[in-house]
Amino acid sequence: MNDEIDLAGVGIGPFNLSIAALADELPELRTRFFERRERFAWHPGLLFPGSRMQTSFLKDLVTAVSPTSPHSFINYLVQHGRFHAFLAAESSAIERLEFADYLGWVAGRLSSLRFGVEVRDVRAVPDGFELRHDHGRTLARHVVLGTGRVPAVPECARPHLGPKCFHAIDILARPLHLQGARVAVVGGGQTGAEVVLELLRGTWGEVAELAWVSRRLNFEPLDESPFTNHLFTPGFVAAFRDLDGPRRQSLLARHKLAGDGISLSTLRDLHDRIYQLAALRTGPRVELLPGRELLALTPHGDGFELLARNNLDGEHEALAADVVILCTGLREHLPGCIESLLPELERDEHGDLQVDANFELRRRRRRDERLYIVNGGRTTHGIAESQLSLMAWRSAVILNDVLGRRRFAVEQERELVRWRARPREDARSR
Ligand SMILES: Cc1cc2nc3c(=O)[nH]c(=O)nc-3n(C[C@H](O)[C@H](O)[C@H](O)COP(=O)(O)OP(=O)(O)OC[C@H]3O[C@@H](n4cnc5c(N)ncnc54)[C@H](O)[C@@H]3O)c2cc1C
């Protein structure tokens, strides 16, 4: 495959899939998206039956900017004959399995996608980029990186990664037998909570002991209250972008629970389960250990000893486990295939990439050919960057930029909240 196109996408997760779905409305644009997996999958290693979305189904691939697109979640329901049955439950937090099925359905309808093709190298050439991949090479005027985030593993756990100490990202793909084991789950976000629930359900056998360690001072809920949800609007992203680095950093920390808390329904399920085990004096011994910072992990016998600092009382504690499951989140990461472009990329004093308002990675010398990134600008665009909430809007911003015209209406909606100070002149004239 040797071809020349306008826009090439590296990776087909939900974020580049959204760009591909909207680009389907633009016959004038030649696009191609490459994915190394053989078929579309959305975090398959964590797709527990019954686990639910943390965002509304209306935050799908297209609806926010193209509500009449055939690639909407509503059309998926209609085409599958489930529209009325779906509405009967009046639930907006649908199961992740259903959303993954919707994403796969859209992927199957787009001719611009190529699966089973890993992009090995992206380099700058006159008038664009050359991509080398499993099927040959492609010349593209612009590239959008959508390769997602990678597991964040605490430093102390890295030397011990293996069948008994692993990140949860691929837990469903592992041959796990935990009957009678002492298991420590590290991480107090949604994934930690879901893994603990699965362990209590006996998905991998009945464990003997289960310790749930979290740095957070408690097992805290996702903040889904109305005004917090306004953080996931184009207007807030614009306000965030204009702030200086220290203000943005401090907001990212303060907004943690808006994007990274545990769904209330999961907390209730967990509490019920753990309470019932205690009341009936049955099942594994469960230890809930919030406010613990993991300091060290050392091999001990056939398992490990975990050393933690208790952030509540400042004491140190040791814990023994046969298996350690790290639910310690994901971190931004540039794919190896753009190695030759790295020296060109601008970074701030903390080493963070500079992502412009059009989602272009800022390069030392400005060029007409653009390298965009999705899910790579948390420090410049805020917590919405790694969530589905503004995915369709972001895709439209990128496509407008590629086209050089306003094809999709992406200007800010009328905001209910005024985030920034009104300019003084403006204030006086009122
Ligand atoms: C378990 C889980 C549940 C989540 N639930 C929600 C939710 O309910 N609501 C919400 O708003 N957000 C949620 N998120 C956050 C976010 O929506 C997802 O992480 C989302 O998958 C990010 O999409 P992405 O396209 O950036 O990356 P990914 O989904 O990670 O996709 C990246 C793709 O790029 C491919 N790739 C990488 N390198 C190459 C290469 N060189 N060549 C070709 N292909 C390559 C990978 O194989 C992968 O398929 C969830 C995250 C997780 C982990």
mmCIF file of C-alpha atoms and ligand atoms in Angstrom, residues 10-15 34-37 42-43 46 53-55 96 117-119 146-148 330 375 386-388, ligand 1:
data_model
loop_
_atom_site.group_PDB
_atom_site.id
_atom_site.type_symbol
_atom_site.label_atom_id
_atom_site.label_comp_id
_atom_site.label_asym_id
_atom_site.label_seq_id
_atom_site.Cartn_x
_atom_site.Cartn_y
_atom_site.Cartn_z
ATOM 1 C CA VAL A 10 -2.113 6.501 14.027
ATOM 2 C CA GLY A 11 -4.165 4.269 16.344
ATOM 3 C CA ILE A 12 -7.908 3.607 16.279
ATOM 4 C CA GLY A 13 -9.274 3.985 19.765
ATOM 5 C CA PRO A 14 -12.502 5.930 20.335
ATOM 6 C CA PHE A 15 -10.745 9.264 19.786
ATOM 7 C CA PHE A 34 -4.155 2.617 11.079
ATOM 8 C CA GLU A 35 -4.593 0.274 14.040
ATOM 9 C CA ARG A 36 -2.263 -2.515 15.085
ATOM 10 C CA ARG A 37 -5.020 -4.655 16.589
ATOM 11 C CA TRP A 42 -12.051 -0.675 23.576
ATOM 12 C CA HIS A 43 -9.819 -1.525 26.561
ATOM 13 C CA LEU A 46 -10.933 -4.235 31.545
ATOM 14 C CA MET A 53 -19.944 4.138 31.513
ATOM 15 C CA GLN A 54 -19.035 7.223 33.488
ATOM 16 C CA THR A 55 -20.365 9.506 30.749
ATOM 17 C CA ARG A 96 -19.410 -0.323 28.750
ATOM 18 C CA VAL A 117 -1.431 -2.444 10.607
ATOM 19 C CA GLU A 118 1.117 -1.093 13.070
ATOM 20 C CA VAL A 119 2.672 2.258 12.207
ATOM 21 C CA GLY A 146 -4.377 8.682 18.673
ATOM 22 C CA THR A 147 -2.321 5.963 20.299
ATOM 23 C CA GLY A 148 -3.855 6.413 23.754
ATOM 24 C CA LEU A 330 -2.659 5.497 32.740
ATOM 25 C CA ASN A 375 -5.495 12.401 24.524
ATOM 26 C CA SER A 386 -8.604 12.030 28.373
ATOM 27 C CA GLN A 387 -12.399 11.614 28.572
ATOM 28 C CA LEU A 388 -15.090 10.934 25.986
HETATM 29 C C1 LIG B 1 -11.462 0.805 31.563
HETATM 30 C C2 LIG B 1 -11.671 2.209 31.097
HETATM 31 C C3 LIG B 1 -12.951 2.743 31.080
HETATM 32 C C4 LIG B 1 -13.152 4.055 30.653
HETATM 33 N N1 LIG B 1 -14.418 4.548 30.697
HETATM 34 C C5 LIG B 1 -14.615 5.830 30.357
HETATM 35 C C6 LIG B 1 -15.929 6.394 30.427
HETATM 36 O O1 LIG B 1 -16.899 5.737 30.828
HETATM 37 N N2 LIG B 1 -16.100 7.702 30.064
HETATM 38 C C7 LIG B 1 -15.049 8.460 29.632
HETATM 39 O O2 LIG B 1 -15.252 9.640 29.308
HETATM 40 N N3 LIG B 1 -13.804 7.955 29.551
HETATM 41 C C8 LIG B 1 -13.561 6.671 29.905
HETATM 42 N N4 LIG B 1 -12.287 6.166 29.834
HETATM 43 C C9 LIG B 1 -11.202 7.059 29.366
HETATM 44 C C10 LIG B 1 -11.078 7.144 27.817
HETATM 45 O O3 LIG B 1 -12.331 7.344 27.234
HETATM 46 C C11 LIG B 1 -10.469 5.904 27.217
HETATM 47 O O4 LIG B 1 -9.200 5.668 27.764
HETATM 48 C C12 LIG B 1 -10.357 5.916 25.678
HETATM 49 O O5 LIG B 1 -10.167 4.595 25.247
HETATM 50 C C13 LIG B 1 -9.219 6.774 25.135
HETATM 51 O O6 LIG B 1 -9.228 6.643 23.741
HETATM 52 P P1 LIG B 1 -7.945 6.750 22.808
HETATM 53 O O7 LIG B 1 -8.462 6.670 21.408
HETATM 54 O O8 LIG B 1 -7.137 7.935 23.178
HETATM 55 O O9 LIG B 1 -6.988 5.524 23.187
HETATM 56 P P2 LIG B 1 -7.120 3.931 23.177
HETATM 57 O O10 LIG B 1 -8.514 3.510 23.407
HETATM 58 O O11 LIG B 1 -6.070 3.459 24.135
HETATM 59 O O12 LIG B 1 -6.707 3.502 21.693
HETATM 60 C C14 LIG B 1 -5.418 3.689 21.184
HETATM 61 C C15 LIG B 1 -5.200 2.668 20.078
HETATM 62 O O13 LIG B 1 -3.974 2.949 19.396
HETATM 63 C C16 LIG B 1 -3.389 1.712 18.982
HETATM 64 N N5 LIG B 1 -1.969 1.936 18.669
HETATM 65 C C17 LIG B 1 -1.000 2.353 19.526
HETATM 66 N N6 LIG B 1 0.171 2.498 18.867
HETATM 67 C C18 LIG B 1 -0.065 2.184 17.565
HETATM 68 C C19 LIG B 1 0.750 2.163 16.381
HETATM 69 N N7 LIG B 1 2.051 2.517 16.408
HETATM 70 N N8 LIG B 1 0.182 1.783 15.212
HETATM 71 C C20 LIG B 1 -1.138 1.448 15.150
HETATM 72 N N9 LIG B 1 -1.951 1.438 16.240
HETATM 73 C C21 LIG B 1 -1.423 1.818 17.429
HETATM 74 C C22 LIG B 1 -3.659 0.799 20.175
HETATM 75 O O14 LIG B 1 -3.599 -0.561 19.796
HETATM 76 C C23 LIG B 1 -5.072 1.237 20.595
HETATM 77 O O15 LIG B 1 -6.077 0.435 20.004
HETATM 78 C C24 LIG B 1 -12.051 4.859 30.239
HETATM 79 C C25 LIG B 1 -10.767 4.326 30.281
HETATM 80 C C26 LIG B 1 -10.574 3.022 30.710
HETATM 81 C C27 LIG B 1 -9.167 2.476 30.774
#
